[in-house]
Coordinates of C-alpha atoms in Angstrom, one line a residue:
Chain A
M534 CA 0.0 0.0 0.0
N535 CA 2.7 2.5 -1.0
E536 CA 0.5 4.4 -3.4
R537 CA -0.5 7.9 -2.2
Y538 CA -3.9 9.3 -2.8
I539 CA -5.3 12.7 -3.4
F540 CA -8.9 14.1 -3.2
G541 CA -10.0 16.8 -5.5
I542 CA -13.3 18.5 -4.4
D543 CA -15.3 21.1 -6.3
L544 CA -17.8 22.7 -3.9
G545 CA -20.7 24.2 -5.7
G546 CA -23.9 26.0 -4.4
T547 CA -26.1 22.9 -5.1
T548 CA -23.8 19.9 -5.1
A549 CA -20.2 19.1 -4.3
K550 CA -18.3 17.0 -6.7
L551 CA -15.5 14.8 -5.2
G552 CA -12.8 12.8 -7.0
L553 CA -10.3 10.3 -5.7
F554 CA -7.0 10.3 -7.5
G555 CA -4.3 7.7 -7.5
G556 CA -0.6 8.6 -6.9
K557 CA 0.1 9.3 -10.6
G558 CA -2.9 11.6 -10.8
V559 CA -5.3 9.0 -12.3
L560 CA -8.9 9.7 -11.4
L561 CA -10.0 6.5 -9.8
E562 CA -13.6 7.4 -8.7
K563 CA -15.9 10.4 -8.7
W564 CA -19.1 11.1 -7.0
R565 CA -21.4 13.9 -5.7
I566 CA -23.0 14.9 -2.5
P567 CA -25.6 17.7 -2.0
T568 CA -24.4 21.0 -0.5
D569 CA -26.3 22.0 2.6
I570 CA -26.2 25.7 2.7
R571 CA -28.6 26.1 5.7
D572 CA -27.3 27.8 8.8
K573 CA -24.7 29.7 6.9
G574 CA -23.3 26.4 5.7
K575 CA -22.2 25.0 9.0
N576 CA -22.7 21.4 7.7
I577 CA -20.7 21.9 4.6
L578 CA -17.3 20.9 5.8
P579 CA -18.5 18.1 8.2
D580 CA -20.5 16.6 5.3
L581 CA -17.5 16.7 3.0
A582 CA -15.3 15.1 5.7
A583 CA -17.8 12.4 6.3
S584 CA -17.8 11.5 2.6
V585 CA -14.1 11.6 2.4
R586 CA -13.8 9.2 5.4
E587 CA -16.5 6.9 4.0
H588 CA -14.5 6.5 0.8
L589 CA -11.3 6.0 2.6
N590 CA -12.9 3.3 4.7
A591 CA -14.4 1.6 1.7
K592 CA -10.9 1.3 0.2
Q593 CA -9.4 0.4 3.5
L594 CA -7.2 3.5 3.4
K595 CA -6.0 5.7 6.3
A596 CA -5.2 9.3 6.5
E597 CA -1.4 8.5 6.1
N598 CA -2.1 7.1 2.7
V599 CA -3.5 10.5 1.6
T600 CA -1.2 13.3 0.3
G601 CA -3.9 15.8 0.8
I602 CA -7.1 17.4 -0.4
G603 CA -7.6 20.2 -2.8
L604 CA -10.8 22.1 -2.2
G605 CA -12.3 24.4 -4.9
V606 CA -14.8 26.9 -3.6
P607 CA -17.0 29.5 -5.3
G608 CA -15.3 32.6 -3.9
E609 CA -12.1 34.4 -3.5
V610 CA -9.3 32.6 -1.7
L611 CA -6.2 34.1 -0.1
N612 CA -3.0 32.1 0.5
E613 CA -4.8 28.8 -0.3
K614 CA -6.4 29.0 3.1
T615 CA -8.9 31.8 3.8
V616 CA -12.1 31.9 1.8
E617 CA -14.0 35.1 1.5
P618 CA -17.8 34.8 2.2
C619 CA -19.4 33.1 -0.8
V620 CA -22.6 34.4 -2.2
N621 CA -23.7 31.1 -3.6
L622 CA -23.1 29.4 -0.3
N623 CA -25.3 31.7 1.7
G624 CA -22.4 33.7 3.0
W625 CA -20.4 30.7 4.2
G626 CA -16.7 31.6 4.4
G627 CA -14.7 34.4 6.0
F628 CA -12.4 32.0 7.8
D629 CA -9.4 29.6 7.3
V630 CA -11.3 26.9 5.5
A631 CA -8.2 24.9 4.6
G632 CA -7.2 24.8 8.3
A633 CA -10.7 23.8 9.5
F634 CA -11.1 21.2 6.9
S635 CA -7.7 19.8 7.6
R636 CA -8.5 19.4 11.3
L637 CA -11.7 17.5 10.4
C638 CA -10.0 15.1 8.0
G639 CA -6.5 14.8 9.5
V640 CA -4.7 15.5 6.2
S641 CA -3.4 18.6 4.7
V642 CA -5.8 20.8 2.7
K643 CA -5.3 23.6 0.1
A644 CA -8.2 25.8 -0.9
I645 CA -8.6 27.3 -4.3
N646 CA -11.2 29.5 -6.2
D647 CA -13.3 27.3 -8.5
A648 CA -12.5 29.1 -11.7
N649 CA -8.8 28.8 -10.8
A650 CA -9.3 25.1 -10.1
A651 CA -10.9 24.6 -13.5
A652 CA -8.1 26.4 -15.1
L653 CA -5.5 24.2 -13.4
G654 CA -7.5 21.2 -14.5
E655 CA -7.6 22.2 -18.0
L656 CA -3.9 23.0 -17.9
W657 CA -3.0 19.6 -16.5
R658 CA -5.3 17.2 -18.3
G659 CA -7.5 19.3 -20.7
S660 CA -7.4 21.8 -23.5
A661 CA -4.2 23.6 -22.3
K662 CA -2.1 20.6 -21.6
G663 CA 1.6 21.4 -21.8
A664 CA 1.2 25.1 -21.8
Q665 CA 3.1 27.3 -19.4
S666 CA 0.7 30.1 -19.3
M667 CA -3.0 30.5 -20.1
Y668 CA -6.0 32.6 -19.6
F669 CA -9.1 30.5 -18.7
V670 CA -12.5 32.1 -19.2
A671 CA -15.5 30.5 -17.5
I672 CA -18.7 31.8 -19.2
G673 CA -21.7 30.6 -17.2
T674 CA -24.5 32.5 -15.6
G675 CA -21.8 35.1 -14.8
L676 CA -18.3 35.5 -16.1
G677 CA -15.3 34.2 -14.2
A678 CA -11.7 33.7 -15.3
A679 CA -8.2 32.6 -14.2
L680 CA -4.7 33.5 -15.0
V681 CA -1.9 31.0 -15.1
I682 CA 1.7 32.0 -15.3
S683 CA 4.6 29.5 -15.3
G684 CA 2.2 26.7 -14.6
Q685 CA 0.9 28.4 -11.5
I686 CA -2.4 30.2 -10.8
V687 CA -2.1 33.9 -10.2
E688 CA -4.3 34.6 -7.3
G689 CA -4.0 38.4 -7.4
F690 CA -3.2 40.6 -4.5
H691 CA -6.8 40.9 -3.4
G692 CA -7.6 37.4 -4.6
A693 CA -9.3 39.0 -7.6
G694 CA -7.0 37.9 -10.4
G695 CA -9.5 36.8 -13.1
E696 CA -12.3 39.3 -12.4
I697 CA -12.6 40.0 -16.1
G698 CA -16.3 40.3 -15.9
H699 CA -15.8 43.7 -14.3
I700 CA -13.7 45.1 -17.1
I701 CA -15.6 48.3 -18.2
M702 CA -16.2 47.9 -22.0
H703 CA -18.8 50.8 -22.5
T704 CA -18.4 53.8 -20.3
E705 CA -21.5 55.3 -21.9
E706 CA -23.7 52.3 -21.0
A707 CA -26.9 53.8 -19.5
R708 CA -28.4 50.5 -18.2
A709 CA -27.5 48.9 -14.9
F710 CA -27.0 45.2 -14.7
G711 CA -26.8 43.1 -11.5
R712 CA -24.1 43.8 -9.0
G713 CA -21.2 45.7 -10.4
K714 CA -20.6 48.7 -12.5
R715 CA -22.5 49.6 -15.6
G716 CA -21.0 48.6 -18.9
R717 CA -18.8 45.9 -17.5
L718 CA -18.0 42.8 -19.7
E719 CA -20.3 40.6 -17.8
Q720 CA -23.2 42.7 -18.9
Y721 CA -22.7 41.5 -22.4
V722 CA -20.7 38.3 -22.1
S723 CA -22.4 35.8 -19.8
A724 CA -25.6 33.7 -20.0
S725 CA -27.6 36.3 -18.0
G726 CA -26.1 39.2 -19.9
L727 CA -27.0 37.5 -23.3
V728 CA -30.6 36.9 -22.1
R729 CA -30.9 40.5 -21.0
S730 CA -29.6 41.7 -24.4
A731 CA -32.1 39.5 -26.1
A732 CA -35.0 40.9 -24.1
L733 CA -33.9 44.4 -25.0
L734 CA -33.5 43.6 -28.6
L735 CA -36.8 41.7 -29.0
E736 CA -38.6 44.6 -27.3
G737 CA -37.0 47.2 -29.4
T738 CA -38.0 45.8 -32.8
D739 CA -40.8 44.2 -34.6
E740 CA -38.6 42.0 -36.7
P741 CA -39.6 38.3 -36.6
S742 CA -37.5 35.9 -34.7
L743 CA -37.7 32.3 -33.7
L744 CA -36.7 33.5 -30.2
R745 CA -40.2 35.1 -29.9
Q746 CA -41.8 31.6 -29.4
Y747 CA -40.4 31.1 -25.9
D748 CA -41.7 32.3 -22.6
E749 CA -38.1 32.1 -21.4
V750 CA -35.3 32.8 -23.8
T751 CA -32.1 31.1 -22.7
A752 CA -28.5 31.5 -23.8
K753 CA -28.7 28.0 -25.2
R754 CA -31.8 28.8 -27.3
I755 CA -30.1 32.0 -28.6
F756 CA -27.0 30.0 -29.8
T757 CA -29.2 27.3 -31.3
H758 CA -31.2 29.7 -33.4
A759 CA -28.2 31.7 -34.4
K760 CA -26.7 28.5 -35.8
Q761 CA -29.9 28.1 -37.8
G762 CA -29.5 31.6 -39.2
D763 CA -32.2 33.5 -37.2
V764 CA -31.3 37.1 -37.9
L765 CA -31.8 38.5 -34.4
A766 CA -30.2 35.5 -32.7
C767 CA -27.1 36.0 -35.0
Q768 CA -27.0 39.7 -34.1
L769 CA -27.0 38.8 -30.4
T770 CA -24.2 36.1 -30.7
E771 CA -22.1 38.3 -32.9
Q772 CA -22.2 41.1 -30.3
F773 CA -21.5 38.6 -27.6
A774 CA -18.4 37.2 -29.5
S775 CA -17.3 40.7 -30.5
E776 CA -17.2 42.0 -26.9
L777 CA -15.4 38.8 -25.7
G778 CA -12.9 38.9 -28.6
Q779 CA -12.1 42.5 -27.8
A780 CA -11.7 41.8 -24.1
L781 CA -9.4 38.8 -24.9
A782 CA -7.3 40.9 -27.1
G783 CA -6.9 43.3 -24.3
I784 CA -5.9 40.5 -22.0
S785 CA -3.2 39.5 -24.5
C786 CA -1.8 43.0 -24.3
V787 CA -1.7 42.8 -20.5
C788 CA 0.0 39.4 -20.0
D789 CA 0.3 37.7 -23.3
P790 CA -0.7 34.1 -22.4
E791 CA 0.2 31.1 -24.5
V792 CA -3.3 29.9 -24.8
I793 CA -6.8 31.2 -24.0
V794 CA -9.4 28.6 -23.0
L795 CA -13.2 29.2 -23.1
G796 CA -15.0 27.1 -20.6
G797 CA -18.2 27.2 -18.6
G798 CA -21.8 26.3 -19.6
V799 CA -22.0 28.8 -22.5
S800 CA -18.9 27.3 -24.1
A801 CA -21.2 24.3 -25.0
A802 CA -22.1 26.6 -28.0
G803 CA -18.9 25.0 -29.4
D804 CA -17.1 25.8 -32.6
Y805 CA -19.8 28.3 -33.6
L806 CA -18.9 30.5 -30.7
L807 CA -15.2 29.7 -30.9
N808 CA -14.9 30.7 -34.6
A809 CA -16.7 34.0 -33.9
V810 CA -14.6 34.9 -30.9
Q811 CA -11.4 34.1 -32.8
K812 CA -12.5 36.3 -35.7
A813 CA -13.2 39.2 -33.3
Y814 CA -10.0 38.6 -31.4
K815 CA -7.9 38.9 -34.5
L816 CA -9.6 42.2 -35.3
Y817 CA -8.5 43.8 -32.1
A818 CA -5.3 42.0 -31.1
P819 CA -1.8 43.6 -31.8
V820 CA 0.2 41.8 -34.5
A821 CA 2.6 40.2 -31.9
T822 CA -0.3 38.2 -30.4
E823 CA -2.6 38.0 -33.3
N824 CA -2.1 34.2 -33.5
T825 CA -2.6 33.3 -29.8
T826 CA -4.3 30.0 -29.6
I827 CA -8.0 30.1 -28.4
R828 CA -9.5 26.8 -27.6
L829 CA -12.7 25.4 -26.0
A830 CA -12.3 23.7 -22.6
T831 CA -12.4 19.9 -22.8
L832 CA -12.9 18.6 -19.2
G833 CA -16.4 19.9 -18.8
N834 CA -17.7 19.5 -15.2
D835 CA -14.6 17.5 -14.1
A836 CA -12.2 20.4 -14.6
G837 CA -12.7 21.6 -11.0
I838 CA -11.8 18.3 -9.3
Y839 CA -8.9 17.7 -11.6
G840 CA -7.6 21.2 -10.8
A841 CA -8.1 20.9 -7.0
A842 CA -6.2 17.6 -7.0
R843 CA -3.5 19.2 -9.2
L844 CA -3.0 22.0 -6.7
M845 CA -2.3 19.4 -4.0
M846 CA 0.1 17.5 -6.1
N847 CA 1.9 20.5 -7.2
K848 CA 4.1 21.1 -4.2
G849 CA 4.4 24.6 -5.5
H850 CA 1.9 27.3 -4.7
T851 CA -0.2 29.9 -6.3
L852 CA 1.5 33.2 -7.3
R853 CA 0.6 36.7 -6.2
Chain B
M268 CA 39.0 41.3 -3.5
N269 CA 36.1 39.0 -2.7
E270 CA 33.4 41.4 -3.6
R271 CA 31.5 40.5 -6.8
Y272 CA 30.4 43.1 -9.2
I273 CA 27.5 43.4 -11.6
F274 CA 26.9 45.7 -14.6
G275 CA 23.5 47.1 -15.4
I276 CA 23.1 48.5 -18.9
D277 CA 20.2 50.4 -20.4
L278 CA 20.7 50.6 -24.2
G279 CA 18.7 53.4 -25.8
G280 CA 18.5 54.7 -29.3
T281 CA 20.7 57.7 -28.6
T282 CA 22.8 56.7 -25.5
A283 CA 23.5 53.7 -23.4
K284 CA 23.5 54.2 -19.7
L285 CA 25.8 51.9 -17.8
G286 CA 26.1 51.2 -14.0
L287 CA 28.6 49.3 -12.0
F288 CA 27.0 47.7 -8.9
G289 CA 28.8 46.3 -5.8
G290 CA 28.1 42.8 -4.4
K291 CA 25.3 44.1 -2.3
G292 CA 23.7 45.9 -5.1
V293 CA 25.0 49.3 -4.3
L294 CA 25.4 51.6 -7.4
L295 CA 29.1 52.5 -7.3
E296 CA 29.4 54.4 -10.5
K297 CA 27.3 55.3 -13.6
W298 CA 28.1 56.8 -17.0
R299 CA 26.8 57.0 -20.5
I300 CA 28.2 56.2 -24.0
P301 CA 26.6 57.2 -27.3
T302 CA 24.8 54.5 -29.2
D303 CA 26.1 54.0 -32.7
I304 CA 23.2 52.8 -34.8
R305 CA 24.9 53.0 -38.2
D306 CA 25.3 49.8 -40.2
K307 CA 22.4 48.1 -38.5
G308 CA 24.1 48.7 -35.1
K309 CA 27.1 46.5 -35.7
N310 CA 29.2 48.6 -33.3
I311 CA 26.6 48.5 -30.5
L312 CA 28.0 45.5 -28.6
P313 CA 31.7 46.1 -29.3
D314 CA 31.4 49.7 -27.9
L315 CA 29.6 48.5 -24.9
A316 CA 32.2 45.7 -24.3
A317 CA 35.0 48.3 -24.7
S318 CA 33.3 50.5 -22.0
V319 CA 32.9 47.6 -19.7
R320 CA 36.5 46.5 -20.0
E321 CA 37.8 50.1 -19.6
H322 CA 35.9 50.4 -16.3
L323 CA 37.1 47.0 -15.1
N324 CA 40.7 48.0 -15.9
A325 CA 40.4 51.3 -14.2
K326 CA 39.3 49.4 -11.0
Q327 CA 41.9 46.7 -11.5
L328 CA 39.1 44.1 -11.8
K329 CA 39.0 40.9 -13.9
A330 CA 36.1 39.1 -15.5
E331 CA 36.1 36.6 -12.7
N332 CA 35.2 39.4 -10.2
V333 CA 32.0 40.0 -12.2
T334 CA 28.9 38.0 -11.6
G335 CA 27.4 39.2 -14.9
I336 CA 25.9 41.9 -17.0
G337 CA 22.2 42.7 -17.3
L338 CA 21.4 44.4 -20.6
G339 CA 18.2 46.3 -21.2
V340 CA 17.2 46.7 -24.8
P341 CA 14.3 48.6 -26.5
G342 CA 12.6 45.7 -28.0
E343 CA 11.0 42.3 -27.3
V344 CA 13.3 39.7 -25.6
L345 CA 12.7 36.0 -25.5
N346 CA 14.3 33.7 -22.9
E347 CA 16.6 36.5 -21.7
K348 CA 18.7 35.9 -24.8
T349 CA 17.2 36.7 -28.2
V350 CA 16.3 40.3 -29.0
E351 CA 13.8 41.0 -31.7
P352 CA 14.8 43.7 -34.3
C353 CA 14.6 47.1 -32.5
V354 CA 13.0 49.9 -34.4
N355 CA 14.9 52.5 -32.4
L356 CA 18.2 50.9 -33.1
N357 CA 17.8 50.9 -36.9
G358 CA 16.6 47.2 -36.9
W359 CA 19.5 45.9 -34.8
G360 CA 18.5 42.6 -33.2
G361 CA 17.1 39.3 -34.4
F362 CA 19.8 37.2 -32.8
D363 CA 21.1 35.9 -29.5
V364 CA 22.3 39.2 -28.1
A365 CA 23.1 37.8 -24.6
G366 CA 25.2 35.1 -26.0
A367 CA 27.1 37.4 -28.4
F368 CA 27.7 40.0 -25.7
S369 CA 28.8 37.3 -23.2
R370 CA 31.4 36.1 -25.7
L371 CA 32.7 39.7 -26.1
C372 CA 33.0 40.4 -22.4
G373 CA 33.8 36.9 -21.0
V374 CA 31.1 37.1 -18.4
S375 CA 27.5 35.8 -18.3
V376 CA 24.8 38.2 -19.7
K377 CA 21.1 38.3 -19.5
A378 CA 19.0 40.5 -21.9
I379 CA 15.8 42.2 -20.8
N380 CA 13.2 44.5 -22.4
D381 CA 13.8 48.1 -21.3
A382 CA 10.4 48.6 -19.8
N383 CA 10.7 45.3 -18.0
A384 CA 14.1 46.4 -16.6
A385 CA 12.6 49.7 -15.4
A386 CA 9.9 47.8 -13.7
L387 CA 12.4 45.5 -11.9
G388 CA 14.4 48.5 -10.9
E389 CA 11.3 50.2 -9.4
L390 CA 10.4 47.0 -7.6
W391 CA 13.9 46.6 -6.2
R392 CA 14.9 50.1 -5.2
G393 CA 12.1 52.4 -6.2
S394 CA 8.4 53.1 -5.8
A395 CA 7.3 49.4 -5.5
K396 CA 10.0 48.3 -3.1
G397 CA 8.8 45.2 -1.1
A398 CA 5.9 44.5 -3.4
Q399 CA 5.4 41.0 -4.8
S400 CA 3.5 42.0 -7.9
M401 CA 3.1 45.2 -9.8
Y402 CA 2.1 46.7 -13.1
F403 CA 4.6 49.2 -14.4
V404 CA 3.4 51.7 -17.0
A405 CA 6.0 53.7 -18.9
I406 CA 4.4 56.8 -20.5
G407 CA 6.9 58.3 -22.9
T408 CA 6.6 59.1 -26.6
G409 CA 4.8 55.9 -26.8
L410 CA 3.2 53.7 -24.2
G411 CA 5.1 50.6 -22.7
A412 CA 4.4 48.5 -19.6
A413 CA 5.6 45.5 -17.7
L414 CA 4.0 42.9 -15.5
V415 CA 5.6 41.5 -12.3
I416 CA 4.2 38.5 -10.6
S417 CA 5.9 37.0 -7.5
G418 CA 8.8 39.3 -7.9
Q419 CA 9.5 38.2 -11.5
I420 CA 8.9 39.8 -14.8
V421 CA 6.3 38.2 -17.0
E422 CA 7.8 38.2 -20.5
G423 CA 4.7 36.8 -22.1
F424 CA 4.5 33.9 -24.6
H425 CA 5.4 36.2 -27.6
G426 CA 7.5 38.5 -25.5
A427 CA 4.6 40.9 -25.6
G428 CA 3.6 41.0 -21.9
G429 CA 3.0 44.7 -21.3
E430 CA 1.8 45.8 -24.7
I431 CA -1.0 47.7 -23.2
G432 CA -0.6 50.5 -25.7
H433 CA -2.4 48.2 -28.0
I434 CA -5.5 47.7 -25.9
I435 CA -8.4 48.8 -28.1
M436 CA -10.4 51.4 -26.1
H437 CA -12.6 52.8 -28.9
T438 CA -13.7 50.4 -31.6
E439 CA -15.5 53.3 -33.3
E440 CA -12.3 55.5 -33.6
A441 CA -12.2 56.7 -37.2
R442 CA -8.7 58.2 -37.1
A443 CA -5.6 56.2 -37.7
F444 CA -2.6 56.8 -35.4
G445 CA 0.9 55.6 -36.1
R446 CA 1.7 51.9 -36.3
G447 CA -1.0 49.7 -34.7
K448 CA -4.7 49.5 -34.8
R449 CA -7.1 52.5 -34.5
G450 CA -8.6 53.4 -31.2
R451 CA -5.8 51.7 -29.2
L452 CA -4.8 53.1 -25.8
E453 CA -1.5 54.6 -27.1
Q454 CA -3.5 56.9 -29.4
Y455 CA -4.8 58.7 -26.3
V456 CA -2.3 57.9 -23.5
S457 CA 1.3 58.8 -24.7
A458 CA 3.1 62.0 -25.4
S459 CA 2.6 61.7 -29.0
G460 CA -1.1 60.8 -28.6
L461 CA -1.7 63.7 -26.3
V462 CA -0.1 66.2 -28.8
R463 CA -2.2 64.7 -31.5
S464 CA -5.4 65.1 -29.4
A465 CA -4.4 68.7 -28.7
A466 CA -3.9 69.5 -32.4
L467 CA -7.4 68.0 -33.2
L468 CA -9.0 69.9 -30.3
L469 CA -7.4 73.3 -31.1
E470 CA -8.3 72.9 -34.8
G471 CA -11.9 72.1 -33.9
T472 CA -12.8 75.0 -31.8
D473 CA -12.2 78.8 -31.5
E474 CA -12.0 78.8 -27.8
P475 CA -8.9 80.7 -26.5
S476 CA -6.1 78.6 -25.0
L477 CA -2.6 79.3 -23.8
L478 CA -1.6 76.4 -26.0
R479 CA -2.2 78.5 -29.1
Q480 CA 1.0 80.5 -28.4
Y481 CA 3.3 77.6 -29.4
D482 CA 4.5 76.5 -32.8
E483 CA 5.0 73.1 -31.2
V484 CA 2.6 72.0 -28.5
T485 CA 4.3 69.3 -26.3
A486 CA 2.8 67.0 -23.6
K487 CA 4.8 69.0 -21.0
R488 CA 3.2 72.3 -22.1
I489 CA -0.2 70.8 -22.0
F490 CA 0.3 69.6 -18.5
T491 CA 1.8 72.9 -17.4
H492 CA -1.1 74.9 -18.7
A493 CA -3.7 72.4 -17.3
K494 CA -2.2 73.0 -13.9
Q495 CA -2.7 76.7 -14.5
G496 CA -6.4 76.1 -15.3
D497 CA -6.4 76.5 -19.0
V498 CA -9.7 75.1 -20.1
L499 CA -8.7 73.2 -23.2
A500 CA -5.5 71.9 -21.6
C501 CA -7.5 70.6 -18.7
Q502 CA -10.0 68.9 -21.1
L503 CA -7.0 67.2 -22.7
T504 CA -5.4 66.0 -19.5
E505 CA -8.7 64.8 -18.1
Q506 CA -9.4 62.7 -21.1
F507 CA -5.8 61.4 -20.9
A508 CA -6.2 60.4 -17.2
S509 CA -9.7 59.0 -17.8
E510 CA -8.5 56.6 -20.6
L511 CA -5.5 55.6 -18.5
G512 CA -7.6 55.1 -15.4
Q513 CA -10.1 53.0 -17.2
A514 CA -7.3 50.8 -18.7
L515 CA -5.6 50.4 -15.3
A516 CA -8.9 49.3 -13.8
G517 CA -9.1 46.7 -16.6
I518 CA -5.6 45.5 -15.8
S519 CA -6.6 45.0 -12.2
C520 CA -9.5 42.8 -13.4
V521 CA -7.0 40.7 -15.5
C522 CA -4.2 40.1 -12.9
D523 CA -4.9 42.2 -9.7
P524 CA -1.4 43.6 -9.0
E525 CA -0.4 44.8 -5.6
V526 CA 0.8 48.1 -7.0
I527 CA 0.6 50.1 -10.2
V528 CA 3.5 52.4 -11.0
L529 CA 3.5 55.3 -13.5
G530 CA 6.9 56.0 -15.0
G531 CA 8.3 57.4 -18.3
G532 CA 8.8 61.0 -19.2
V533 CA 5.1 62.0 -19.0
S534 CA 5.0 60.9 -15.3
A535 CA 7.0 64.0 -14.6
A536 CA 3.6 65.7 -14.6
G537 CA 3.6 64.4 -11.0
D538 CA 0.8 64.5 -8.5
Y539 CA -1.5 66.4 -10.9
L540 CA -1.5 63.4 -13.2
L541 CA -1.5 60.8 -10.4
N542 CA -4.5 62.3 -8.7
A543 CA -6.5 62.4 -11.9
V544 CA -5.6 58.8 -12.8
Q545 CA -6.5 57.6 -9.3
K546 CA -9.9 59.3 -9.5
A547 CA -10.6 57.7 -12.9
Y548 CA -9.4 54.4 -11.8
K549 CA -11.7 54.3 -8.8
L550 CA -14.6 55.1 -11.1
Y551 CA -13.9 52.0 -13.3
A552 CA -12.4 49.4 -11.0
P553 CA -14.5 46.7 -9.3
V554 CA -14.9 47.0 -5.5
A555 CA -12.3 44.3 -4.7
T556 CA -9.5 46.2 -6.3
E557 CA -10.8 49.8 -5.9
N558 CA -8.0 50.6 -3.4
T559 CA -5.1 49.2 -5.4
T560 CA -2.1 51.5 -4.8
I561 CA -1.1 53.7 -7.8
R562 CA 2.2 55.5 -7.4
L563 CA 4.7 57.6 -9.4
A564 CA 8.0 56.0 -10.3
T565 CA 10.9 57.3 -8.3
L566 CA 14.1 56.2 -9.9
G567 CA 13.8 58.3 -13.1
N568 CA 16.4 57.5 -15.7
D569 CA 18.3 55.1 -13.4
A570 CA 15.4 52.6 -13.2
G571 CA 16.7 50.7 -16.3
I572 CA 20.3 50.1 -15.0
Y573 CA 19.0 49.1 -11.6
G574 CA 16.6 46.6 -13.1
A575 CA 19.1 45.2 -15.5
A576 CA 21.6 44.6 -12.6
R577 CA 18.7 43.1 -10.5
L578 CA 17.9 40.6 -13.2
M579 CA 21.5 39.4 -13.0
M580 CA 21.5 39.2 -9.2
N581 CA 18.2 37.5 -9.1
K582 CA 19.4 34.0 -9.9
G583 CA 15.8 33.3 -10.8
H584 CA 14.4 34.1 -14.2
T585 CA 11.5 35.7 -16.0
L586 CA 8.2 34.0 -16.1
R587 CA 6.2 33.0 -19.2

C-alpha cells in the first residue's frame, strides 16, 4: 500500500463534486454529495469530511495514505487558506477553510477558487495541456476567469485575479445590470447578460425571430437559433463574440498568455462560438499576439476536481 | 578582492547608460556612452564591451570578479537571450544578443526589455519596493508596460507582456494613429497621442487657450497649462487620465497587481497626473480592487540600470 492518494473537491452551491485520484494523478472514482447551505453552511465541511472518510474506509485506506485534499470553492481565496464569504453558499466563508477542513480530515488541505481550479485542471489534463501560461474564461450565468503563469495560478493581491467580468467595456452604458458597475464585460458576455440583451433587442424591434416563441429565452436557445440563421439571434451572438474577442485581445496586451481557453456552460455553444470569438480577437489584437491559440475547454464538469487535485500534487503554490 | 560586481546597462536609441554595482547591489558608478546605430548597429555590442573593459581595468578588476551583466534593450526579448529587431536601433537585433555580448565580455549576460528592466528597478529600489506584484506603465513618446508577478517579470509567450498601448479602447475610432490599430490606448495615452489630441481639439474650436501660443505643443506644455487652469489643456489631461484610469482598472481585473507604478517622461507631470488617474481608476475598478495602490516611479532615468543589474543578481528568471 505504497500508493498515495489525493482528493479533489469542487464545492458548488447545489452539489459538491468529489474525486479520488491515485498517486500518478489518475482519477479512480468520482461522486457527488448535496451542498447543505442552511445555517450559513455550518454542515458543509462536516458533510464533506464524512464523505471523504467513507470513501477511505471503503478502500481500507488511512489518512497517512493521503497526500492531501484540494478544495475548490465559489469565492475568493487568499494564501490557499482563507475563503471570503461566498454568495452562492449563503455567506459561508470568512475563515481559514483549509485549516478547519484539515483538522476535520486529519490530512493537509489547500483551498482554491473554483475558476482557478478549473483552469489548473484544463492545464493539467485538458485543453491547455503542456502550456506554461493560459487565460481561462468561464462563461456561465456570470463570467469568471483565471490567469496561469509558469504553470501556477495567479491569485492576485486581493484574490481578484481573473475578475474580467468587471472590465468596463462601455463607459457610456446607461443601463444597470446586476451587481457591479455599468457597462462591464459581464453585462454582455455571460448567460444572464445575453438573455438580458435578447430581451432588450426583442422589445425594441418588430422583426420576426424564432426567439419570440419562448416564454423564457435562454443563452442556449439563442445560440441554437443563431446557428440556424435566425437574424436577431445572430445579431446577439455576434455582439457577444465581439465583446469577448475585444476583451481577450486586451488580455493578451496585458499578460500575453500562451493559450486562451473558453469554458463554462456557454462554451457548449462550441465551434460556432469559438470561430466568432477568434475572428473578433484577430480584429482587435496587436500583431505580436494575433495568433494566440484560443480553444474550447475539454474537461467539462470534471475540470474543477482535476484542478483541485493538481494544486495538492503541485508542491508549488499559487502566485501573487 | 572577494566582492563580486554586476553591470547594469540600459541601451537606448541615442545613448546607453551603464552602471557598476557592488556585491550588495550598491550603485558604485554610472556613466553614458553614445549608441552608434549605423550599419544596423554592428558597433553597439563592441562599444559596450569596450566601455565595460575600460571600467574593469580602471578598478583593476577581472572578468572573474564580475557576476554578470544585465542588458536592457528597446525591444522584445525571448528567454533573456534573443532580441527581436529594434525599431529605435535601426533594426538591430534578431539574434542571441546575450550570447554574443557574453562572448565579447567573457562574463554571463542576460538580456531584458527596457520597460521590464525599469519595472524590476522600481520593484527593487524604487516606488514598488517590497511588493510581490506590480504593473509598471512607462508613458513616454509611446506607451510601454511590464507585469511583475511573484517578484519576477512576466515576459509573455510572444515576449509581448505589457503591450498595453495596443488595448483597443474605442472600436468606433475613425482616425488612424501611427503603427498599430485604430482606437488603441496609445492613441490617447502617450506624449505623441496627447499632442495629436491637442492638435485636433485646437483645430476644432475657436475657444482661446494658452496652448495656441506655441508653434509646437508638447505634452509637457499641455500639463503645465492644465495645472494653471487653461480650459482646453484641462480637457485634454482629463481625457488622458480617464482613458488611462479605465485601462488600469481593466488591468486590475485581469491580474490584480499589488501596486501600479506610473513611469516614463510624462509621469513628470507628477501628482497632478497621479490624482486624476487615481480618480478615474476608482470610477472604473471593481470593488475588490478599488483601493489598489497607484504611485509615481521614483528612480527616473536610473530605473533601467537598476533593473538590468537586478535581473543578473536574481538567480531566478523571468516568467512566461
